[in-house]
Coordinates of C-alpha atoms in Angstrom, one line a residue:
M9 CA 23.0 14.6 33.7
K10 CA 23.0 11.2 35.3
F11 CA 19.4 10.3 35.0
L12 CA 19.6 6.8 36.5
N13 CA 20.2 8.0 40.0
R14 CA 17.4 10.6 39.8
G15 CA 14.7 8.0 39.0
I16 CA 13.8 9.7 35.8
L17 CA 14.2 6.5 33.7
V18 CA 11.7 3.8 34.2
F19 CA 12.9 0.6 32.7
I20 CA 10.4 -2.2 31.8
F21 CA 11.5 -5.7 31.0
F22 CA 9.7 -6.2 27.7
L23 CA 11.6 -9.2 26.5
M24 CA 13.3 -11.9 28.6
F25 CA 15.0 -13.6 25.7
F26 CA 17.2 -12.4 22.9
A27 CA 15.5 -10.3 20.2
P28 CA 17.5 -9.8 17.0
V29 CA 18.4 -6.3 15.9
F30 CA 17.0 -5.6 12.5
A31 CA 19.0 -3.6 9.9
Q32 CA 16.0 -2.2 8.1
E33 CA 15.6 1.5 8.9
E34 CA 13.3 4.3 7.7
K35 CA 14.0 5.6 4.2
N36 CA 14.9 9.3 4.0
V37 CA 15.0 9.2 0.2
I38 CA 13.0 7.1 -2.2
R39 CA 13.4 6.3 -5.9
V40 CA 10.1 6.3 -7.8
G41 CA 9.8 4.8 -11.3
I42 CA 7.7 7.2 -13.6
S43 CA 5.4 5.5 -16.1
N44 CA 4.0 6.9 -19.4
Q45 CA 0.7 8.6 -19.8
S46 CA -1.3 5.4 -19.9
F47 CA 0.7 3.8 -17.1
S48 CA 1.3 0.9 -19.4
T49 CA 5.1 0.9 -19.3
F50 CA 8.1 2.3 -17.3
E51 CA 10.4 1.9 -20.2
H52 CA 11.0 5.0 -22.4
K53 CA 12.8 5.6 -25.7
S54 CA 12.7 9.4 -25.4
A55 CA 11.4 12.2 -23.2
K56 CA 11.3 15.9 -22.9
F57 CA 11.8 18.0 -19.7
V58 CA 11.4 21.6 -18.6
S59 CA 11.9 23.6 -15.5
V60 CA 10.5 27.1 -14.8
D61 CA 13.6 27.8 -12.7
G62 CA 16.3 26.2 -14.9
M63 CA 18.2 23.0 -14.2
S64 CA 21.6 21.3 -14.6
I65 CA 22.2 18.0 -16.4
V66 CA 25.1 15.7 -15.6
D67 CA 26.2 12.4 -17.1
M68 CA 27.4 10.4 -14.0
V69 CA 30.1 8.4 -15.9
S70 CA 31.8 11.0 -18.1
S71 CA 30.9 14.1 -15.9
A72 CA 29.7 15.8 -19.0
K73 CA 27.5 18.7 -17.9
A74 CA 25.0 21.3 -19.3
D75 CA 23.1 24.1 -17.7
I76 CA 19.5 24.7 -18.9
K77 CA 17.8 28.1 -18.9
P78 CA 14.4 28.6 -17.2
N79 CA 11.5 27.3 -19.4
E80 CA 13.9 25.8 -22.0
V81 CA 12.7 22.4 -23.2
V82 CA 15.3 19.6 -23.1
S83 CA 14.9 16.6 -25.3
V84 CA 16.4 13.2 -24.5
E85 CA 16.9 10.2 -26.8
F86 CA 18.5 6.9 -26.1
S87 CA 19.8 4.6 -28.9
K88 CA 22.4 1.9 -29.1
G89 CA 23.3 2.3 -25.4
N90 CA 23.9 6.0 -25.6
F91 CA 22.0 9.2 -24.6
K92 CA 21.7 12.3 -26.7
I93 CA 20.5 15.4 -25.0
Y94 CA 19.7 18.6 -26.9
T95 CA 17.6 21.8 -27.0
D96 CA 18.0 23.7 -30.3
K97 CA 21.5 22.4 -30.3
V98 CA 23.2 19.2 -29.0
L99 CA 24.3 19.5 -25.4
I100 CA 25.6 16.1 -24.5
E101 CA 25.8 13.0 -26.7
N102 CA 27.4 9.5 -26.9
V103 CA 27.2 9.1 -23.1
E104 CA 26.0 5.9 -21.3
G105 CA 24.4 7.5 -18.3
P106 CA 22.9 7.5 -15.8
I107 CA 21.9 11.1 -16.5
V108 CA 20.9 13.3 -13.6
L109 CA 18.6 16.3 -14.0
T110 CA 18.7 18.7 -11.1
P111 CA 16.1 21.5 -11.1
K112 CA 16.3 24.5 -8.8
E113 CA 12.8 23.7 -7.6
K114 CA 10.8 21.4 -9.7
I115 CA 10.8 19.8 -13.1
A116 CA 8.1 18.8 -15.6
I117 CA 8.0 15.9 -18.0
V118 CA 6.6 17.5 -21.2
E119 CA 3.4 16.0 -22.5
L120 CA 2.9 13.9 -19.4
N121 CA -0.2 14.8 -17.5
R122 CA -1.6 13.6 -14.1
K123 CA -5.1 14.5 -13.1
G124 CA -5.4 16.7 -16.2
K125 CA -2.4 18.8 -15.1
P126 CA 1.2 18.9 -16.3
A127 CA 3.3 16.4 -14.3
Y128 CA 5.8 18.3 -12.1
Y129 CA 8.2 16.6 -9.7
R130 CA 10.4 17.9 -6.9
G131 CA 13.8 16.3 -6.2
L132 CA 16.0 14.9 -8.9
I133 CA 15.2 13.1 -12.1
E134 CA 17.5 10.2 -13.0
L135 CA 17.6 8.6 -16.4
V136 CA 18.8 5.0 -16.1
P137 CA 19.7 2.9 -19.1
L138 CA 18.0 -0.4 -19.9
K139 CA 18.5 -2.9 -22.6
D140 CA 16.8 -2.6 -26.0
D141 CA 17.5 1.1 -26.3
K142 CA 15.2 2.1 -23.5
F143 CA 15.6 3.8 -20.2
N144 CA 13.8 4.4 -16.9
I145 CA 12.8 7.8 -15.6
V146 CA 13.3 7.8 -11.8
N147 CA 12.2 10.6 -9.5
V148 CA 14.6 10.7 -6.5
L149 CA 13.2 12.7 -3.6
D150 CA 12.7 12.8 0.2
I151 CA 10.0 10.5 1.6
Q152 CA 7.8 13.2 3.0
T153 CA 7.6 15.0 -0.3
Y154 CA 6.9 11.7 -2.0
L155 CA 4.0 11.0 0.4
K156 CA 2.5 14.4 -0.3
G157 CA 2.2 13.3 -3.9
V158 CA 0.6 10.0 -2.9
V159 CA -2.0 10.6 -0.2
P160 CA -4.4 12.9 -2.1
N161 CA -4.3 10.5 -5.1
E162 CA -5.0 7.4 -3.0
M163 CA -7.8 8.9 -0.9
P164 CA -10.3 11.7 -1.6
V165 CA -9.3 14.7 0.6
S166 CA -13.0 15.1 1.4
F167 CA -12.6 12.1 3.7
G168 CA -11.1 14.4 6.3
L169 CA -7.8 14.9 8.1
E170 CA -7.9 11.8 10.3
A171 CA -8.6 9.5 7.4
L172 CA -5.8 11.1 5.5
K173 CA -3.5 10.6 8.4
A174 CA -4.4 6.9 8.5
Q175 CA -3.7 6.9 4.7
A176 CA -0.4 8.7 5.2
V177 CA 0.8 6.1 7.8
A178 CA -0.3 3.2 5.6
A179 CA 1.5 4.8 2.5
R180 CA 4.6 5.4 4.6
N181 CA 4.7 1.8 5.7
Y182 CA 4.1 0.6 2.1
A183 CA 6.9 2.8 0.8
N184 CA 9.4 1.5 3.4
R185 CA 8.6 -2.2 2.8
P186 CA 11.5 -4.5 1.8
Q187 CA 11.3 -5.0 -1.9
N188 CA 13.3 -6.4 -4.9
A189 CA 10.7 -6.1 -7.6
Y190 CA 12.4 -3.3 -9.5
K191 CA 16.0 -3.0 -10.6
N192 CA 16.4 0.8 -10.9
Y193 CA 13.8 2.1 -8.4
D194 CA 12.2 1.3 -5.1
I195 CA 8.5 1.8 -6.0
C196 CA 6.4 2.7 -9.1
D197 CA 4.0 5.6 -9.6
S198 CA 0.9 3.5 -10.6
T199 CA -1.8 1.4 -9.0
A200 CA 0.6 -1.5 -9.2
C201 CA 2.3 0.1 -6.2
Q202 CA 0.6 3.2 -4.9
V203 CA -0.4 6.2 -7.0
Y204 CA 2.1 9.1 -7.1
Y205 CA 1.3 12.1 -9.2
G206 CA 3.9 14.6 -8.0
V207 CA 3.7 18.3 -7.0
N208 CA 0.6 19.4 -9.0
S209 CA -1.6 16.9 -7.2
Q210 CA -0.8 18.1 -3.7
K211 CA -3.5 19.5 -1.4
E212 CA -3.1 21.5 1.8
I213 CA -5.1 19.1 4.0
S214 CA -3.2 16.0 2.8
D215 CA 0.1 17.8 3.2
R216 CA -0.9 18.4 6.8
A217 CA -1.8 14.8 7.2
V218 CA 1.7 13.8 6.1
D219 CA 3.4 16.4 8.3
E220 CA 1.4 15.4 11.4
T221 CA 2.3 11.8 11.1
K222 CA 6.0 12.3 10.2
G223 CA 8.1 9.4 11.3
I224 CA 5.1 7.3 12.5
F225 CA 4.6 3.7 11.3
A226 CA 2.1 1.0 12.0
L227 CA 4.1 -1.7 13.9
Y228 CA 3.5 -5.3 14.8
E229 CA 5.9 -6.8 17.4
N230 CA 7.9 -3.6 17.0
E231 CA 8.4 -4.1 13.2
P232 CA 6.6 -2.1 10.4
I233 CA 3.7 -4.0 8.9
L234 CA 2.8 -4.6 5.3
A235 CA 0.0 -2.0 5.4
L236 CA -2.2 -3.2 2.5
Y237 CA -5.3 -1.2 1.7
S238 CA -8.0 -1.1 -0.9
S239 CA -11.0 1.1 -1.8
T240 CA -13.9 -0.8 -0.2
A241 CA -13.9 -4.0 1.8
G242 CA -17.7 -4.3 1.8
G243 CA -18.2 -4.6 5.5
I244 CA -15.7 -7.5 6.3
S245 CA -12.1 -7.4 5.4
E246 CA -10.3 -10.5 4.2
D247 CA -7.4 -12.5 5.7
W248 CA -4.1 -11.8 3.9
K249 CA -3.3 -15.5 3.5
N250 CA -6.6 -16.3 1.7
V251 CA -5.9 -13.7 -1.0
Y252 CA -2.1 -13.8 -1.3
A253 CA -0.9 -17.2 0.0
L254 CA -3.8 -19.6 -0.4
N255 CA -2.8 -23.3 -0.3
Q256 CA 0.8 -22.3 0.7
P257 CA 1.1 -23.8 4.2
N258 CA 4.8 -22.9 4.5
V259 CA 4.2 -19.1 4.0
P260 CA 4.1 -17.3 7.4
S261 CA 0.8 -15.7 8.2
K262 CA 0.4 -12.0 8.9
P263 CA -1.8 -11.8 12.0
Y264 CA -2.2 -8.0 11.7
L265 CA -3.9 -8.6 8.3
S266 CA -6.6 -10.9 9.7
S267 CA -10.3 -10.5 8.7
V268 CA -12.2 -7.8 10.6
C269 CA -15.9 -7.2 10.7
D270 CA -17.1 -3.6 10.9
D271 CA -20.1 -4.7 13.0
P272 CA -18.8 -6.6 16.1
N273 CA -21.9 -8.7 16.1
Q274 CA -21.4 -9.8 12.5
K275 CA -20.0 -13.3 12.0
F276 CA -17.7 -14.5 9.2
L277 CA -19.6 -15.7 6.1
T278 CA -19.3 -19.5 6.3
T279 CA -22.2 -20.7 4.1
E280 CA -23.6 -19.7 0.7
K281 CA -26.7 -18.5 2.5
D282 CA -24.5 -16.2 4.7
V283 CA -23.0 -14.8 1.5
R284 CA -26.3 -14.3 -0.2
D285 CA -27.9 -12.7 2.8
F286 CA -25.0 -10.3 3.5
Y287 CA -24.3 -9.1 0.0
S288 CA -28.0 -8.8 -1.2
N289 CA -28.7 -6.3 1.6
K290 CA -27.1 -2.9 2.5
T291 CA -26.5 -3.6 6.1
L292 CA -24.8 -0.9 8.1
S293 CA -21.0 -0.8 8.0
Y294 CA -18.1 1.7 7.7
D295 CA -18.1 1.1 4.0
I296 CA -21.7 2.1 3.5
K297 CA -21.0 5.4 1.6
S298 CA -18.9 3.7 -1.0
P299 CA -20.5 3.6 -4.5
R300 CA -19.2 0.0 -4.7
Y301 CA -20.5 -1.0 -1.3
R302 CA -23.0 -3.3 -3.1
W303 CA -23.2 -3.9 -6.9
V304 CA -24.7 -6.1 -9.6
V305 CA -23.0 -7.2 -12.8
E306 CA -25.1 -8.9 -15.5
W307 CA -24.1 -10.6 -18.7
E308 CA -26.1 -12.1 -21.5
K309 CA -25.1 -15.7 -21.8
S310 CA -23.5 -15.3 -25.2
E311 CA -21.7 -12.2 -24.0
L312 CA -20.1 -14.0 -21.1
E313 CA -19.2 -17.0 -23.3
E314 CA -17.3 -14.6 -25.5
V315 CA -15.6 -13.0 -22.5
L316 CA -14.6 -16.3 -21.0
N317 CA -13.1 -17.6 -24.2
K318 CA -10.6 -14.8 -24.0
T319 CA -10.0 -14.4 -20.3
L320 CA -9.6 -18.2 -19.6
L321 CA -6.9 -18.2 -22.2
E322 CA -5.2 -15.2 -20.6
Q323 CA -5.3 -16.5 -17.1
S324 CA -4.2 -20.0 -18.2
R325 CA -1.0 -18.4 -19.3
S326 CA -0.7 -17.0 -15.8
G327 CA -1.1 -20.4 -14.3
L328 CA -4.4 -19.6 -12.6
V329 CA -6.7 -22.0 -14.6
E330 CA -6.9 -25.8 -14.3
P331 CA -6.8 -27.5 -16.7
K332 CA -5.1 -24.9 -18.9
Y333 CA -7.2 -23.7 -21.8
D334 CA -5.0 -23.2 -25.0
G335 CA -7.7 -21.5 -27.2
S336 CA -7.4 -24.3 -29.8
Y337 CA -11.2 -24.8 -29.7
A338 CA -14.2 -22.6 -28.8
L339 CA -15.8 -23.1 -25.4
E340 CA -19.6 -23.4 -26.0
D341 CA -22.8 -23.4 -24.1
L342 CA -21.9 -22.0 -20.6
K343 CA -23.9 -24.0 -18.1
D344 CA -22.8 -22.8 -14.6
I345 CA -20.4 -20.8 -12.5
K346 CA -19.9 -22.3 -9.0
V347 CA -17.9 -20.9 -6.1
L348 CA -15.9 -23.8 -4.6
K349 CA -13.9 -22.1 -1.9
R350 CA -14.5 -18.8 0.0
G351 CA -12.7 -16.6 2.5
N352 CA -14.0 -15.2 5.8
S353 CA -15.7 -12.3 4.0
G354 CA -17.3 -14.6 1.5
K355 CA -14.7 -13.8 -1.1
A356 CA -14.5 -16.3 -3.9
L357 CA -11.1 -17.9 -3.8
E358 CA -11.7 -20.8 -6.2
I359 CA -14.5 -21.1 -8.8
E360 CA -15.6 -23.7 -11.3
I361 CA -16.8 -22.7 -14.8
V362 CA -18.8 -25.3 -16.6
F363 CA -19.3 -25.4 -20.4
K364 CA -20.8 -28.1 -22.5
N365 CA -17.3 -29.0 -23.8
G366 CA -15.1 -28.2 -20.8
T367 CA -14.9 -27.5 -17.1
F368 CA -12.3 -25.2 -15.6
K369 CA -11.2 -24.2 -12.1
V370 CA -10.0 -20.6 -11.6
M371 CA -7.8 -20.0 -8.6
R372 CA -7.1 -16.9 -6.5
E373 CA -9.1 -13.8 -6.0
L374 CA -7.3 -11.8 -8.6
G375 CA -7.5 -14.5 -11.2
I376 CA -11.3 -14.8 -10.6
R377 CA -11.7 -11.0 -11.0
R378 CA -9.7 -11.0 -14.2
V379 CA -11.7 -13.9 -15.7
L380 CA -15.1 -12.4 -15.0
K381 CA -14.7 -9.2 -17.0
K382 CA -17.4 -6.8 -18.0
N383 CA -16.8 -4.1 -20.7
N384 CA -13.1 -5.1 -20.5
A385 CA -12.9 -4.2 -16.8
M386 CA -12.2 -6.9 -14.2
L387 CA -14.8 -7.6 -11.5
A388 CA -14.8 -5.0 -8.7
S389 CA -14.1 -7.7 -6.0
G390 CA -14.3 -11.4 -5.3
N391 CA -17.2 -10.9 -2.9
F392 CA -20.2 -12.2 -4.9
F393 CA -22.8 -14.9 -5.4
V394 CA -24.1 -16.1 -8.8
D395 CA -27.6 -16.3 -10.2
K396 CA -28.6 -17.9 -13.5
V397 CA -31.7 -16.3 -15.1
S398 CA -34.0 -17.5 -17.8
S399 CA -35.9 -15.3 -20.3
K400 CA -39.2 -16.8 -19.3
D401 CA -38.7 -16.0 -15.6
S402 CA -37.8 -12.4 -16.4
E403 CA -41.4 -11.8 -17.5
M404 CA -42.9 -12.9 -14.1
P405 CA -44.0 -10.1 -11.7
Q406 CA -41.7 -9.1 -8.8
D407 CA -42.5 -10.0 -5.2
S408 CA -43.5 -6.6 -3.8
E409 CA -42.9 -7.8 -0.2
Q410 CA -39.3 -8.7 -0.8
E411 CA -38.7 -5.6 -2.9
G412 CA -38.9 -3.5 0.2
N413 CA -36.4 -5.6 2.2
A414 CA -33.6 -5.9 -0.4
I415 CA -31.6 -3.4 -2.3
F416 CA -31.8 -5.3 -5.6
S417 CA -34.6 -7.2 -7.2
F418 CA -33.8 -9.9 -9.7
E419 CA -35.7 -11.9 -12.2
K420 CA -37.0 -15.2 -10.6
I421 CA -34.3 -17.9 -11.0
L422 CA -35.0 -21.3 -12.4
H423 CA -32.4 -24.0 -11.8
H424 CA -34.3 -26.9 -13.2
N425 CA -34.0 -26.0 -16.9
E426 CA -30.5 -25.1 -17.9
N427 CA -31.4 -24.8 -21.6
K428 CA -33.4 -21.7 -20.8
I429 CA -30.4 -19.8 -19.3
E430 CA -30.2 -16.3 -20.8
K431 CA -28.2 -14.3 -18.3
F432 CA -25.7 -14.7 -15.5
V433 CA -26.0 -12.2 -12.7
L434 CA -23.3 -11.6 -10.0
T435 CA -24.4 -9.7 -6.9
G436 CA -21.6 -8.6 -4.6
G437 CA -19.9 -5.9 -2.6
G438 CA -16.6 -4.1 -2.2
F439 CA -13.9 -2.8 -4.6
G440 CA -10.4 -4.2 -4.5
H441 CA -8.6 -7.0 -2.8
G442 CA -10.3 -6.2 0.6
V443 CA -7.2 -6.9 2.7
G444 CA -6.2 -4.4 5.4
M445 CA -7.6 -0.9 5.6
S446 CA -10.7 0.0 3.7
Q447 CA -10.3 3.6 2.4
Y448 CA -14.0 4.3 2.3
G449 CA -14.3 2.8 5.8
A450 CA -11.5 5.0 7.0
G451 CA -13.4 8.0 5.6
Y452 CA -16.6 7.1 7.4
M453 CA -14.9 6.5 10.7
A454 CA -13.1 9.8 10.5
Q455 CA -16.3 11.7 9.7
N456 CA -17.8 10.0 12.7
G457 CA -15.2 11.3 15.1
K458 CA -12.6 8.5 15.1
K459 CA -8.9 9.4 15.2
Y460 CA -6.3 8.1 12.8
D461 CA -4.8 5.6 15.3
E462 CA -8.3 4.2 16.0
I463 CA -8.8 3.7 12.3
L464 CA -5.5 1.9 11.8
K465 CA -6.0 -0.3 14.9
H466 CA -9.5 -1.3 13.6
Y467 CA -8.2 -2.6 10.3
Y468 CA -4.7 -3.8 11.4
S469 CA -5.2 -6.2 14.3
G470 CA -2.8 -6.0 17.3
I471 CA -0.7 -3.1 16.0
T472 CA 1.0 -0.2 17.8
L473 CA 2.1 3.1 16.4
G474 CA 5.7 4.5 16.5
T475 CA 9.0 5.0 14.8
M476 CA 11.0 2.4 13.0
K477 CA 14.1 1.0 14.7
K478 CA 17.3 3.0 14.3
E479 CA 20.7 1.5 14.9
V480 CA 23.4 3.3 16.8
L481 CA 27.1 2.4 16.1
Y482 CA 30.6 3.5 16.9
N483 CA 32.1 6.1 14.5
P484 CA 35.2 8.3 14.9
Y485 CA 33.5 11.3 13.2
G486 CA 31.0 12.2 15.8
I487 CA 28.1 11.5 13.4
E488 CA 24.9 11.3 15.4
Y489 CA 21.9 9.0 15.0
K490 CA 18.6 10.8 14.8
A491 CA 14.9 10.0 14.7
S492 CA 12.3 12.7 14.2
F493 CA 8.6 12.2 14.6
Y494 CA 5.4 14.1 15.1
Y495 CA 3.8 13.8 18.6
P496 CA 0.2 14.8 19.4
K497 CA 0.8 16.2 22.9
N498 CA -2.8 17.0 23.6
S499 CA -4.0 13.5 22.6
G500 CA -3.5 12.0 26.0
Q501 CA -1.2 9.4 24.6
G502 CA 2.0 8.4 26.2
A503 CA 5.4 7.7 24.5
I504 CA 8.0 5.1 25.3
L505 CA 11.5 5.1 24.2
K506 CA 12.5 1.4 23.6
V507 CA 16.2 0.5 23.7
Y508 CA 17.3 -2.9 22.3
N509 CA 20.7 -3.8 23.8
P510 CA 21.4 -7.5 23.0
K511 CA 25.1 -6.8 22.5
R512 CA 25.5 -5.2 25.9
V513 CA 26.9 -1.8 25.1
S514 CA 28.3 -0.2 28.2
D515 CA 27.3 3.5 27.8
L516 CA 24.6 5.5 26.0
K517 CA 24.3 9.3 25.6
F518 CA 21.3 10.8 24.0
K519 CA 19.0 13.9 23.8
I520 CA 15.2 14.1 23.7
N521 CA 14.7 17.5 22.1
S522 CA 17.1 19.6 24.2
K523 CA 17.1 17.3 27.3
E524 CA 20.4 15.4 27.7
F525 CA 20.7 11.9 29.2
D526 CA 23.5 9.5 29.7
S527 CA 23.4 6.0 31.1
D528 CA 25.7 3.3 32.5
M529 CA 24.1 0.4 30.6
T530 CA 26.1 -2.2 32.6
R531 CA 23.5 -1.9 35.4
Y532 CA 20.8 -3.5 33.3
S533 CA 20.6 -7.2 32.3
A534 CA 17.5 -7.0 30.2
K535 CA 18.1 -6.9 26.5
T536 CA 15.1 -4.7 25.8
L537 CA 14.4 -1.6 27.9
G538 CA 11.8 1.1 28.0
M539 CA 11.7 4.7 29.2
D540 CA 8.5 6.8 29.6
I541 CA 9.5 10.0 27.7
T542 CA 6.0 11.6 27.5
K543 CA 6.9 14.6 29.6
Y544 CA 9.9 15.5 27.5
L545 CA 7.9 15.7 24.2
K546 CA 6.2 18.7 22.7
E547 CA 3.2 19.1 20.4
G548 CA 4.5 18.8 16.9
L549 CA 7.9 17.6 15.6
N550 CA 10.2 16.0 18.2
E551 CA 13.8 14.7 17.8
I552 CA 15.8 12.0 19.6
V553 CA 19.5 12.1 19.0
F554 CA 21.9 9.4 20.1
E555 CA 25.7 10.0 20.2
P556 CA 27.9 7.4 18.5
L557 CA 29.1 4.6 20.8
G558 CA 32.3 5.1 22.6
D559 CA 35.7 3.3 22.2
K560 CA 34.7 0.5 24.6
D561 CA 31.8 -0.4 22.3
K562 CA 33.5 -0.3 18.9
A563 CA 32.3 -3.7 17.8
K564 CA 28.8 -3.4 19.2
S565 CA 25.5 -1.7 18.4
V566 CA 22.3 -0.7 20.0
T567 CA 18.9 0.0 18.5
F568 CA 16.1 2.4 19.6
Q569 CA 12.6 3.3 18.6
V570 CA 9.6 5.2 20.0
E571 CA 6.2 3.7 20.6
I572 CA 3.2 6.1 20.8
G573 CA 0.2 4.8 22.8
N574 CA -0.9 4.3 26.4
K575 CA 1.3 5.6 29.2
I576 CA 3.3 3.1 31.2
G577 CA 1.1 1.5 33.9
K578 CA -2.1 2.0 31.9

């Protein structure tokens, strides 16, 4: 069907100048590094596996193979660069690997538990050799199944479907981010990446959230964002650059990760008084139901001195303390902790710790949280102010009028007599880095009627929702280029098919579900074009299929994506 002459296609000139075609496309398969029980390492010397349905094992170099019966436990050992695989008898030995374990349905790593249940995984398990007689356990599976093992572990399912959808989109973005941190896998299964616990952790409502956002990403300027999230922002999220690129002027900013106030009337916290007023009161915000919305941490002076002698040494090795502390002498008589630099949320970005025999600066939000440990746990967030308390003042009566206006009541503070300091008290709010989406905030918004796109657009400034770009090329085999995505037909949202054609292909043929289109592209001079495809979509899963380019366009390519949002003209 020639749709151009029938007026079906409405082209909009989005870009007047050349926009590069990006090669990054959505992952269909992801490789997940599996850690040990304590999440302390991804390097293994041995492991055991079992499948209720049986499995096959193959060495990818020698092609040595073994078939395993249902419920039969397989042991794997790795020594001197070779694997040994056995049950009650040796099945494969003296092979270098990688080794691939293929279950009929799912496979368990014996003696590994997640959320108190045996850890079962769908897809394949790959055992990849490392140096020092150790190997990685890598779960290779499709992205949707992976996300179903992530979402209920990153967010309580009690937060509701729309919050879980927002989490699913953020997790999908995060899983598809460009990375080179790991040699043998794309992403890890711990809080160092995003928590993935496999099949036994899945829940019906979070599975639905993943299915009903299939193929959907948070986009900024048509590219997937780095969708950071944390438990509790505390009422104001923090700017990405303050947390991750402070004092690095050449690092590009991420405008979509700017600071956001839950209350539109709330201003950023620019003074110490602002910080003290905000975090000493439980003002209304989306995070208000979080148990870490506001908190107090208290140390006896001697206790904190002992902590800092250890943590300043640790963080000096990480390059986050100036001058470096080498531990060759004991730091004595802690006199003060001062916040020297703050972010928009009041987050401490640089602090000064003053002892009788040394003064140190601690940089970066994470370094500060790691230095100020309590019971061996790092500080909940960098959003805090500091009080020094004397034993004499703690015996004074509380001010009953102020008691009713504040959440927390503290001993009266004396600053004029440092010799009497007995305690240090930090009052603050939030849990985690506070950049991007607040998960407790998302839950509150969902429970108050907000949809997942509204949640995402609150926390990620200036974004749109849609699919990732997909490149269409010439191939002589008739291989089609497909994008599938979930569309909420009854939401009132429109959908635009964007076509990026900087190389001037001459002809395009594609289908939207069962509707066929073809186009003479030589009629259009714009390099980026848009088509309102709302009426061709259905509730649920939709598919757009582009045929490969023809002979005239062998050396060219074109890229397409779908944006979900307002209809054209609105």
